[in-house]
Amino acid sequence: MFTETITHAGGTSTGNASAPHVLVVLRRAVHRGCTLDFTTSGGASITWTARRLIGDNVQAMSRSITFAPHLPVAQALTDATCDDLLLIDSSRDARYDPVRRVLTNGFWRIPPAATARLRARGLVEVDDDQRVRRSLTARIGYFARGHRTRTTEPAGWQYAADRGLLTAGLNKPGRRAGMTYSAGSVALCTCGFARHAGDRAEARRHVTGHRHEVAADFARSLVAEP
Ligand SMILES: [Zn+2]
């Protein structure tokens, strides 16, 4: 279950949403080219600009829908848990064995304690035939975990020699004599994405662009699944 928050012309409204409902909304958002983002807790946000004709003027208003999971998965997604989820995802025939209380496909077996944890944290879903698959929050959380972004602090004023520069730096008397200024910042993502920028604002734009790009790809793969 998710808490759905919708921002519309009259303010915001909230309610509960099931995973299938989230997928329906995401499918629509993908087709309409909305801006998407996903969180490590397993949530999603959809934003777009609504244009309304008021008199002779077109007014642009930002709109959004966010889904926050009732059971956030960020803390639960440890390396070991992610390995277990990959096992489950890689097997078409993963099942829950109610007698041994394990998840298994015959070749591998996730021990009872880990199995209980995966179920209690809402990371897997077991259907009536005991078939197991990763939950929507687990898939979203796993994706977001692979794309944690940041920008580096600009170096600012530094002594030219400290930066390995041959310039003598600022040739003025005072505190900054012999120093050079660097506003440069790097946009980084845990997936390996890195982009150098002239300043931090530009680096943040690179981060945003990267997030939107990978989130759109991920959303397309989510809604394409049967
Ligand atoms: Zn990334």
PDB file of N, CA, C and O and ligand atoms in Angstrom, residues 143 146-149 188-193 210-211 214, ligand 1:
ATOM      1  N   PHE A 143      16.089  -0.129  -7.636  1.00  0.00           N
ATOM      2  CA  PHE A 143      16.487   0.773  -8.727  1.00  0.00           C
ATOM      3  C   PHE A 143      17.105   2.056  -8.154  1.00  0.00           C
ATOM      4  O   PHE A 143      18.202   2.472  -8.549  1.00  0.00           O
ATOM      5  N   GLY A 146      20.571   2.034  -6.755  1.00  0.00           N
ATOM      6  CA  GLY A 146      21.642   2.006  -7.759  1.00  0.00           C
ATOM      7  C   GLY A 146      21.914   3.369  -8.378  1.00  0.00           C
ATOM      8  O   GLY A 146      22.843   3.525  -9.164  1.00  0.00           O
ATOM      9  N   HIS A 147      21.082   4.364  -8.050  1.00  0.00           N
ATOM     10  CA  HIS A 147      21.263   5.713  -8.613  1.00  0.00           C
ATOM     11  C   HIS A 147      21.186   6.760  -7.517  1.00  0.00           C
ATOM     12  O   HIS A 147      20.280   7.587  -7.493  1.00  0.00           O
ATOM     13  N   ARG A 148      22.132   6.696  -6.581  1.00  0.00           N
ATOM     14  CA  ARG A 148      22.192   7.745  -5.558  1.00  0.00           C
ATOM     15  C   ARG A 148      23.131   8.816  -6.075  1.00  0.00           C
ATOM     16  O   ARG A 148      24.288   8.546  -6.381  1.00  0.00           O
ATOM     17  N   THR A 149      22.605  10.029  -6.188  1.00  0.00           N
ATOM     18  CA  THR A 149      23.354  11.095  -6.854  1.00  0.00           C
ATOM     19  C   THR A 149      23.828  12.150  -5.855  1.00  0.00           C
ATOM     20  O   THR A 149      23.241  12.323  -4.783  1.00  0.00           O
ATOM     21  N   LEU A 188      27.762  13.325  -9.726  1.00  0.00           N
ATOM     22  CA  LEU A 188      28.122  11.908  -9.595  1.00  0.00           C
ATOM     23  C   LEU A 188      26.901  11.061  -9.287  1.00  0.00           C
ATOM     24  O   LEU A 188      25.971  11.502  -8.610  1.00  0.00           O
ATOM     25  N   CYS A 189      26.921   9.831  -9.790  1.00  0.00           N
ATOM     26  CA  CYS A 189      25.862   8.876  -9.454  1.00  0.00           C
ATOM     27  C   CYS A 189      26.527   7.539  -9.141  1.00  0.00           C
ATOM     28  O   CYS A 189      27.543   7.195  -9.751  1.00  0.00           O
ATOM     29  N   THR A 190      25.940   6.790  -8.205  1.00  0.00           N
ATOM     30  CA  THR A 190      26.528   5.504  -7.814  1.00  0.00           C
ATOM     31  C   THR A 190      26.537   4.493  -8.968  1.00  0.00           C
ATOM     32  O   THR A 190      27.212   3.483  -8.888  1.00  0.00           O
ATOM     33  N   CYS A 191      25.792   4.768 -10.059  1.00  0.00           N
ATOM     34  CA  CYS A 191      25.812   3.855 -11.207  1.00  0.00           C
ATOM     35  C   CYS A 191      27.075   4.038 -12.038  1.00  0.00           C
ATOM     36  O   CYS A 191      27.349   3.255 -12.942  1.00  0.00           O
ATOM     37  N   GLY A 192      27.859   5.081 -11.751  1.00  0.00           N
ATOM     38  CA  GLY A 192      29.081   5.313 -12.503  1.00  0.00           C
ATOM     39  C   GLY A 192      29.016   6.593 -13.337  1.00  0.00           C
ATOM     40  O   GLY A 192      30.016   7.033 -13.882  1.00  0.00           O
ATOM     41  N   PHE A 193      27.844   7.201 -13.398  1.00  0.00           N
ATOM     42  CA  PHE A 193      27.679   8.461 -14.139  1.00  0.00           C
ATOM     43  C   PHE A 193      28.509   9.561 -13.479  1.00  0.00           C
ATOM     44  O   PHE A 193      28.483   9.704 -12.250  1.00  0.00           O
ATOM     45  N   HIS A 210      20.168  13.357 -15.411  1.00  0.00           N
ATOM     46  CA  HIS A 210      20.490  11.928 -15.342  1.00  0.00           C
ATOM     47  C   HIS A 210      19.380  11.161 -14.636  1.00  0.00           C
ATOM     48  O   HIS A 210      18.942  10.114 -15.112  1.00  0.00           O
ATOM     49  N   ARG A 211      18.919  11.700 -13.495  1.00  0.00           N
ATOM     50  CA  ARG A 211      17.852  11.025 -12.734  1.00  0.00           C
ATOM     51  C   ARG A 211      16.609  10.833 -13.597  1.00  0.00           C
ATOM     52  O   ARG A 211      16.008   9.771 -13.615  1.00  0.00           O
ATOM     53  N   VAL A 214      17.212   8.041 -16.367  1.00  0.00           N
ATOM     54  CA  VAL A 214      17.194   6.644 -15.915  1.00  0.00           C
ATOM     55  C   VAL A 214      15.837   6.273 -15.330  1.00  0.00           C
ATOM     56  O   VAL A 214      15.384   5.134 -15.475  1.00  0.00           O
TER      57      VAL A 214
HETATM   58 ZN    ZN B   1      22.808   6.712 -12.099  1.00  0.00          ZN
END
